[in-house]
XYZ file of C-alpha atoms in Angstrom:
545
model
C 19.423 1.393 24.722
C 22.300 1.568 22.316
C 23.838 4.802 22.217
C 23.513 7.136 19.616
C 26.976 6.729 18.148
C 25.925 3.142 17.296
C 23.126 4.154 15.515
C 25.234 6.295 13.390
C 28.038 3.868 12.735
C 25.776 0.924 11.651
C 24.266 3.847 9.244
C 27.296 4.707 7.911
C 28.395 1.215 7.264
C 25.254 0.813 5.634
C 25.777 4.042 3.392
C 29.325 2.693 2.415
C 28.270 -0.678 1.898
C 25.101 0.381 -0.548
C 27.591 2.944 -1.907
C 30.076 0.436 -3.061
C 27.040 -1.444 -4.693
C 26.199 1.024 -6.967
C 29.097 2.924 -7.755
C 30.139 -0.001 -10.366
C 27.242 -1.116 -12.227
C 26.719 -3.554 -15.220
C 27.361 -2.410 -18.224
C 24.566 -1.339 -20.564
C 24.241 -3.529 -23.668
C 21.349 -1.723 -25.271
C 22.819 1.487 -25.582
C 25.432 3.157 -27.781
C 26.532 5.413 -25.544
C 27.667 2.851 -23.060
C 30.056 4.572 -20.961
C 27.740 7.326 -20.210
C 24.638 5.491 -19.839
C 26.880 3.479 -17.265
C 28.042 7.087 -15.304
C 24.410 7.775 -15.405
C 23.154 4.981 -13.978
C 26.054 4.915 -11.302
C 24.837 8.361 -10.286
C 21.366 7.565 -9.753
C 22.109 4.563 -7.857
C 23.950 6.390 -5.314
C 21.376 9.036 -5.299
C 18.723 6.338 -4.672
C 20.506 4.443 -2.130
C 22.097 7.759 -0.446
C 17.840 8.395 0.130
C 17.049 4.594 1.332
C 20.242 4.929 4.049
C 19.321 8.679 5.015
C 15.809 7.542 5.691
C 16.618 4.202 7.589
C 18.967 6.163 9.959
C 16.369 8.976 10.763
C 13.408 6.098 11.462
C 16.251 4.064 13.295
C 17.223 7.478 15.615
C 13.660 7.833 15.932
C 12.527 4.566 17.233
C 15.788 4.490 19.384
C 15.245 7.583 21.250
C 11.359 8.616 20.823
C 10.558 5.766 23.007
C 13.428 5.067 25.774
C 11.576 7.492 28.638
C 8.481 5.092 28.555
C 7.607 2.275 30.426
C 6.535 -0.461 27.556
C 3.318 -1.015 28.961
C 2.359 2.174 29.663
C -0.378 4.401 28.235
C 2.227 7.346 27.092
C 4.393 4.472 25.457
C 1.485 2.892 23.109
C 0.741 6.534 22.003
C 4.622 7.463 21.374
C 4.681 4.351 19.570
C 2.095 5.100 17.440
C 3.201 8.613 16.442
C 6.590 6.940 15.606
C 5.118 4.665 13.512
C 3.235 7.384 11.644
C 6.721 9.592 11.233
C 8.291 6.885 9.905
C 5.901 5.606 7.243
C 5.558 8.939 6.161
C 9.330 9.068 5.457
C 9.544 5.742 3.829
C 6.452 6.982 1.753
C 8.833 9.996 0.555
C 11.508 8.037 -0.189
C 9.386 5.891 -2.378
C 8.033 8.807 -4.402
C 11.572 10.325 -4.551
C 12.839 6.849 -6.546
C 9.945 5.348 -7.384
C 10.174 2.020 -9.465
C 10.596 -0.452 -7.503
C 10.325 1.386 -3.991
C 7.099 2.051 -5.291
C 6.104 -1.332 -5.593
C 8.162 -2.352 -2.157
C 5.700 0.463 -0.526
C 2.747 -1.026 -2.123
C 3.870 -4.514 -0.933
C 4.200 -3.207 2.900
C 0.924 -1.295 2.142
C -0.705 -4.103 1.774
C 0.072 -6.454 4.321
C -2.335 -6.568 7.247
C -0.431 -7.895 9.628
C 1.975 -4.824 10.230
C 1.175 -1.836 12.416
C -1.614 -0.026 10.831
C -0.188 3.419 10.604
C 2.264 1.607 7.958
C -0.506 0.063 6.181
C -2.641 3.677 6.108
C -0.176 6.067 4.952
C 1.428 3.651 2.599
C -1.861 2.837 0.867
C -1.627 6.005 -1.278
C 0.999 4.509 -3.327
C -1.862 1.791 -4.920
C -2.577 4.788 -7.001
C 0.545 6.664 -7.988
C 2.501 6.432 -11.470
C 4.335 8.731 -14.256
C 4.685 7.389 -17.408
C 7.689 8.226 -19.711
C 8.265 9.655 -22.574
C 7.241 8.346 -25.870
C 10.879 8.444 -27.470
C 12.015 6.238 -24.627
C 8.889 3.402 -25.148
C 9.447 3.692 -28.478
C 13.407 2.524 -28.517
C 12.165 -0.047 -26.150
C 9.662 -1.549 -28.424
C 11.923 -1.221 -31.611
C 15.050 -2.744 -29.621
C 12.930 -6.049 -28.232
C 10.510 -6.551 -31.548
C 13.761 -5.773 -34.017
C 11.625 -3.576 -36.220
C 10.635 0.308 -36.517
C 6.963 0.999 -35.126
C 5.631 2.040 -38.318
C 6.223 -1.721 -39.763
C 4.757 -3.738 -36.459
C 1.666 -1.248 -36.090
C -0.976 0.873 -38.602
C -1.258 3.001 -35.091
C 0.271 3.283 -32.020
C -1.280 6.120 -29.124
C 2.058 8.040 -28.152
C -0.096 8.958 -24.942
C -0.466 5.767 -22.672
C -4.071 4.703 -21.306
C -2.101 3.412 -18.255
C 0.549 3.598 -16.431
C 2.218 1.915 -13.253
C 5.589 1.343 -11.203
C 7.290 -0.826 -13.577
C 5.456 -0.458 -17.083
C 2.954 1.643 -19.367
C 0.023 0.781 -21.591
C -0.603 2.571 -25.166
C -3.349 1.439 -27.304
C -2.608 0.248 -30.729
C -3.906 -0.801 -34.450
C -2.467 -4.125 -35.664
C -1.338 -3.936 -39.342
C -4.692 -6.155 -40.087
C -6.934 -3.557 -38.058
C -6.921 -5.514 -34.541
C -7.262 -3.351 -31.488
C -4.894 -4.190 -29.065
C -3.065 -2.774 -25.788
C 0.868 -2.753 -25.656
C 2.392 -2.986 -22.123
C 6.174 -1.625 -22.330
C 8.689 -2.136 -19.357
C 10.474 0.878 -18.382
C 14.109 1.088 -19.844
C 16.879 -0.141 -17.821
C 14.636 -1.713 -14.945
C 16.687 -5.023 -14.553
C 20.058 -3.011 -14.004
C 18.401 -0.682 -11.502
C 16.516 -3.466 -10.196
C 19.927 -5.594 -9.001
C 20.801 -2.372 -7.398
C 17.900 -1.665 -5.221
C 17.259 -4.756 -4.144
C 21.305 -5.109 -3.041
C 20.489 -2.016 -1.003
C 17.333 -2.913 0.336
C 18.724 -6.229 1.368
C 21.231 -4.496 3.233
C 19.387 -2.092 4.706
C 17.272 -5.126 6.263
C 20.332 -6.692 7.485
C 20.996 -3.074 9.339
C 17.693 -3.236 10.697
C 17.664 -6.817 12.006
C 21.245 -5.780 14.003
C 19.903 -2.370 15.399
C 16.749 -4.156 16.198
C 16.715 -7.917 17.053
C 12.981 -7.655 17.700
C 12.542 -6.796 13.724
C 13.337 -9.926 12.242
C 11.846 -9.085 8.205
C 15.332 -10.208 6.185
C 13.201 -12.625 4.629
C 10.583 -10.263 2.876
C 13.253 -8.801 0.703
C 14.286 -11.958 -1.129
C 10.455 -12.835 -1.234
C 9.722 -9.294 -3.151
C 13.055 -10.071 -5.438
C 11.516 -13.463 -6.397
C 7.705 -11.750 -6.835
C 9.640 -8.697 -9.110
C 12.145 -11.108 -11.155
C 8.824 -12.753 -12.160
C 6.890 -9.469 -12.801
C 9.638 -8.540 -14.843
C 9.165 -11.164 -17.413
C 6.239 -10.510 -19.656
C 6.825 -13.656 -21.462
C 6.147 -15.068 -18.173
C 2.891 -12.806 -17.509
C 1.638 -14.014 -21.073
C 1.877 -17.846 -19.684
C -0.134 -16.701 -16.421
C -2.512 -15.239 -18.539
C -3.218 -18.033 -20.703
C -3.406 -20.559 -17.845
C -5.890 -18.358 -16.252
C -7.947 -18.329 -19.048
C -7.970 -21.976 -18.979
C -8.786 -22.119 -15.672
C -11.642 -19.823 -16.505
C -12.694 -21.237 -19.681
C -16.541 -22.033 -18.628
C -17.000 -18.956 -16.648
C -18.837 -16.965 -19.581
C -18.314 -13.554 -16.788
C -14.517 -13.741 -16.502
C -12.258 -12.142 -19.275
C -8.862 -12.519 -20.088
C -6.815 -10.757 -22.839
C -5.696 -12.963 -25.508
C -1.686 -12.800 -26.145
C -0.327 -11.520 -29.226
C 2.945 -13.843 -29.063
C 4.752 -12.565 -32.501
C 4.701 -9.341 -30.902
C 5.413 -9.994 -26.836
C 9.262 -10.753 -25.177
C 10.289 -10.186 -22.008
C 9.975 -6.603 -22.141
C 7.410 -5.910 -24.133
C 3.806 -7.825 -23.828
C 0.819 -6.827 -26.771
C -2.623 -8.377 -26.125
C -5.883 -8.173 -26.622
C -7.618 -4.496 -26.168
C -10.421 -5.064 -23.003
C -13.350 -2.419 -22.682
C -14.490 -1.619 -19.531
C -13.786 0.646 -16.162
C -12.617 0.379 -12.918
C -14.283 -1.559 -10.587
C -14.508 1.011 -8.146
C -15.798 4.011 -10.048
C -19.384 3.860 -8.492
C -20.519 6.831 -11.071
C -20.527 4.554 -13.893
C -21.636 1.370 -12.122
C -24.447 3.292 -11.548
C -24.665 5.353 -15.209
C -24.447 1.226 -16.806
C -27.184 0.016 -14.796
C -25.017 -2.289 -12.615
C -26.098 -3.990 -9.378
C -22.523 -3.256 -7.264
C -23.546 -6.427 -5.145
C -23.227 -8.210 -7.839
C -19.942 -7.111 -9.078
C -18.709 -7.496 -5.508
C -19.942 -11.423 -5.432
C -18.643 -12.109 -9.010
C -15.172 -10.509 -7.916
C -15.112 -12.952 -4.331
C -16.298 -15.989 -6.468
C -13.477 -15.479 -8.819
C -10.653 -14.827 -6.611
C -12.322 -17.929 -4.178
C -11.990 -19.985 -7.008
C -8.466 -19.419 -7.797
C -7.535 -20.083 -4.304
C -9.450 -22.957 -3.208
C -9.399 -24.461 -6.323
C -7.143 -23.586 -8.882
C -4.430 -23.540 -6.597
C -3.179 -20.712 -9.153
C -3.442 -17.229 -7.351
C -3.425 -13.350 -8.859
C -1.055 -11.865 -6.551
C -2.357 -8.211 -6.969
C -5.501 -7.792 -7.396
C -5.775 -4.202 -7.233
C -8.622 -1.775 -8.749
C -6.754 -0.663 -11.428
C -6.217 -4.331 -12.382
C -9.948 -5.402 -12.471
C -12.509 -4.194 -14.978
C -16.179 -3.889 -15.074
C -17.340 -4.478 -18.961
C -21.305 -3.651 -19.364
C -23.432 -6.310 -21.773
C -25.000 -4.466 -23.981
C -28.850 -5.395 -23.850
C -27.925 -8.203 -21.502
C -31.147 -8.894 -18.863
C -30.554 -10.566 -15.212
C -28.333 -9.687 -12.304
C -24.875 -9.889 -13.531
C -25.574 -7.824 -16.951
C -21.685 -6.828 -16.900
C -18.419 -9.117 -17.539
C -15.244 -8.791 -15.020
C -11.964 -8.176 -16.899
C -9.095 -9.199 -15.105
C -5.626 -7.611 -15.850
C -1.822 -7.495 -15.223
C -0.805 -11.057 -14.713
C 2.607 -10.595 -13.534
C 2.400 -11.547 -9.948
C 0.672 -15.179 -9.956
C 1.577 -17.940 -7.081
C 1.346 -21.704 -7.475
C -0.177 -23.009 -4.053
C 1.243 -26.106 -3.213
C -1.185 -28.768 -2.949
C -1.296 -29.525 0.702
C -1.437 -25.612 1.417
C -4.554 -25.690 -0.759
C -5.883 -28.632 0.987
C -5.319 -27.022 4.475
C -6.196 -23.235 3.626
C -9.532 -24.842 2.722
C -10.041 -26.868 6.078
C -8.948 -23.550 7.759
C -11.599 -21.816 6.036
C -14.272 -24.566 7.359
C -13.054 -23.944 10.567
C -12.984 -20.184 10.744
C -16.761 -20.377 9.792
C -17.697 -22.773 12.220
C -15.439 -21.434 14.900
C -14.118 -25.311 15.399
C -11.539 -24.113 18.229
C -9.852 -28.193 17.423
C -9.746 -27.850 13.884
C -8.521 -24.638 13.527
C -5.317 -25.187 16.442
C -4.491 -28.131 14.081
C -4.264 -27.091 10.912
C -3.181 -23.266 12.143
C -0.304 -25.389 13.342
C 0.529 -27.045 9.853
C 0.548 -23.822 8.471
C 2.778 -21.947 10.718
C 0.313 -19.764 12.975
C 1.492 -21.869 16.236
C 0.360 -20.182 19.038
C -0.905 -17.206 17.120
C -3.918 -19.469 15.535
C -6.570 -18.106 17.902
C -5.610 -14.671 15.804
C -7.179 -16.021 12.621
C -10.317 -16.003 12.992
C -9.790 -12.161 13.798
C -7.821 -11.423 10.760
C -9.867 -13.112 8.518
C -13.533 -13.048 9.780
C -13.248 -10.108 12.116
C -14.542 -11.959 15.358
C -12.310 -13.875 17.785
C -12.567 -17.675 18.405
C -14.690 -17.718 21.525
C -16.969 -14.909 19.798
C -20.854 -14.727 20.500
C -21.264 -12.714 17.199
C -23.088 -13.611 14.022
C -20.962 -14.095 11.128
C -20.098 -11.076 9.325
C -21.281 -8.788 11.947
C -17.972 -8.120 13.927
C -17.272 -8.019 17.654
C -19.064 -7.175 20.762
C -17.969 -3.865 22.612
C -16.611 -6.495 24.711
C -15.083 -8.547 22.832
C -12.948 -5.581 21.334
C -12.077 -4.210 24.202
C -10.495 -7.330 25.396
C -9.011 -7.995 21.644
C -7.508 -4.440 22.241
C -5.869 -5.488 25.526
C -4.008 -8.581 24.184
C -2.969 -6.826 20.749
C -1.689 -3.803 23.168
C 0.980 -5.950 24.527
C 2.409 -7.419 20.755
C 5.543 -6.439 20.074
C 6.971 -5.727 16.455
C 9.066 -9.063 17.478
C 5.354 -10.995 17.549
C 4.522 -9.995 14.331
C 7.750 -10.818 12.973
C 7.801 -14.268 14.391
C 4.196 -14.811 13.089
C 4.856 -13.618 9.770
C 8.041 -15.424 9.252
C 6.668 -18.518 10.378
C 3.913 -18.527 8.056
C 4.418 -20.631 4.665
C 5.087 -18.205 1.687
C 1.496 -19.122 0.076
C 0.027 -18.149 3.336
C 1.524 -14.696 2.993
C -0.106 -14.453 -0.826
C -3.472 -15.261 -0.188
C -3.320 -12.711 3.177
C -2.261 -10.116 0.594
C -4.901 -10.976 -1.971
C -7.560 -11.208 0.759
C -6.986 -8.040 2.078
C -6.709 -6.004 -1.460
C -10.316 -7.636 -2.066
C -11.811 -6.298 1.387
C -10.807 -2.915 0.481
C -12.585 -3.272 -3.104
C -15.543 -4.953 -2.022
C -15.756 -2.074 1.237
C -15.889 0.266 -1.073
C -18.395 -1.157 -3.651
C -20.356 -1.566 -0.206
C -20.454 -5.408 0.060
C -21.505 -6.501 3.247
C -18.661 -8.591 5.114
C -21.026 -11.882 5.360
C -20.998 -11.925 1.884
C -17.551 -12.602 1.195
C -17.533 -14.986 4.554
C -20.140 -17.408 2.904
C -18.684 -17.491 -1.005
C -15.247 -18.263 0.465
C -16.753 -20.970 2.748
C -18.478 -22.349 -0.075
C -15.479 -22.276 -2.672
C -13.633 -23.914 0.600
C -16.067 -27.389 0.526
C -15.752 -27.724 -2.790
C -12.036 -27.019 -2.696
C -11.952 -30.016 -0.304
C -14.235 -32.366 -2.234
C -11.651 -31.950 -4.656
C -9.586 -34.829 -5.508
C -6.747 -32.600 -6.981
C -6.559 -28.749 -7.938
C -7.946 -27.585 -10.951
C -11.668 -26.574 -12.469
C -14.372 -27.773 -10.152
C -16.494 -28.801 -12.761
C -14.341 -31.581 -14.045
C -14.174 -32.946 -10.794
C -16.392 -35.502 -11.426
C -19.850 -36.273 -9.854
C -18.174 -37.955 -6.556
C -16.482 -34.723 -5.904
C -19.369 -32.676 -6.914
C -22.163 -34.403 -4.474
C -19.722 -34.110 -2.127
C -19.173 -30.536 -1.866
C -23.035 -29.901 -2.240
C -23.501 -31.979 1.024
C -20.568 -30.262 2.943
C -21.771 -27.051 1.561
C -25.532 -27.697 2.850
C -24.241 -29.093 6.247
C -21.994 -25.722 6.531
C -25.005 -23.696 5.945
C -27.282 -25.660 7.816
C -25.254 -25.442 10.794
C -24.668 -21.952 10.157
C -28.000 -20.801 10.052
C -28.744 -23.023 13.295
C -25.812 -20.820 14.992
C -27.266 -17.533 13.565
C -30.790 -18.731 14.784
C -29.720 -19.378 18.469
C -27.581 -16.222 18.129
C -31.024 -13.968 17.570
C -33.081 -15.791 20.072
C -30.531 -15.036 22.662
C -30.199 -11.546 21.766
C -34.129 -11.514 21.903
C -34.034 -13.230 25.019
C -31.515 -10.925 26.789
C -33.645 -7.919 25.227
C -36.871 -9.116 26.702
C -35.182 -10.255 29.736
C -33.869 -6.764 30.525
C -37.004 -5.062 29.392
C -39.356 -6.890 31.890
C -36.547 -6.194 34.698
C -36.684 -2.170 33.817
C -40.692 -2.602 34.177
C -40.277 -4.657 37.325
C -37.856 -2.005 38.661
C -39.996 0.888 38.200
C -42.895 -1.008 39.613
C -41.207 -2.206 42.810
C -39.370 1.684 42.890
C -43.194 3.301 42.638
C -44.633 0.919 45.773
C -41.456 0.833 47.546
C -39.290 3.811 46.947
C -36.156 1.517 45.770
C -34.640 -0.277 43.109
C -33.907 -4.154 43.100
C -30.579 -4.838 42.412
C -30.112 -7.204 39.173
C -26.965 -8.667 37.585
C -28.952 -8.445 33.959
């Protein structure tokens, strides 16, 4: 184990480099008092970086010395490691809450990954709902600077109080000069300059972590995070993403995407159609509107399954604040509502070969086809970890005897727990680093959707069956895009493949049911036999059942 002086040396070096990065910020061209603005940005940069370095140093010390007295495979080690994970995650949470902005986004990103220690996911998941708005005068300055006119010349009305606030922007309701109601999304001031400083600090810290903890190779996360945020900071790109998604779902009457007002949109201001509705997880409003929660969950899974398996163009941040439900007044039928998809800043266009392989993967997951799973898993970069993909996506191991959506038996759970106890952060790092970035996107999206459907009370079997259906539809397509435009041949093949898949599933489920029923009857008969035998002969018959 390295000594304390080594940890302190690396932390001090990191602090020096981070400070060197932030004390000479780029010029702020949009402020008249540029010198003062630069000095303030420098001060904030040093403060933010210092907090990050402090958190890194304390967490490093905790990991190095809290576990050093335990054998790596002992019960005490596992308990102590879980406690260190929790303490470290809580420090990172405090850092994110103090620095806000991109640190909130980074914390949200980590909290949405399902392949890191569960303590981090549990602690950091609270960041999904954290946001503080900026004062109106600062927002007004951004709008007028971007659109080149006073707010009064652009809008008949602009509410000073935001209707929504996130880590990078806030949204205001407005009325256009022609009377149309719109939503105006405004990026917070000076985010671009702050972004460069924060990402540089994160990059330095990730390298320092790799130096101190050779098993923790997560340096690849920073450039991936940087690419995603660069796209999210460009509101013109967000508008294009929204329009592409609207075209993709043009034939889906229940899916609504806001129209973009391009004459009032720039890279930092996005003006769009105002969409009515409430958060998808607002159970009280769903009940008051007479909307079936399970129908909402099913449509949600269908929309994102079509994105992934068919369009290959995926919304990367489907948290509850970005998905609204709008009741259809007087509408009849089960789906008496529209699903409104908002915030189109984070999108990923999947590689066509990945889309096809991911469709094959899901078909293999549903059928527990070990040969197909190994082959596709290898192509997708999972390597020998492919056998854990069924657990990640379907909640049951590869050799499971449980029915689809029923989780694991106690025996399977104990066996898996024993295997995973021997996993190190190096194993997690190796697994995640080997996956294509497209895979990480769909993993994150799947995790967020599962959280929503869980709140809505939807059974996991529904999610699995919907994904299986769209996987075979996507596999039948000749190319990415709307499955309804692929032609009769692809349509017929999709119907056949899905019918075959469902038939095989039902046979599996039926045989599982009979097996469980047979076992129950057999155990009952043995119990009766034992009682009878004991009554006459005074002893029990030993049985292996």
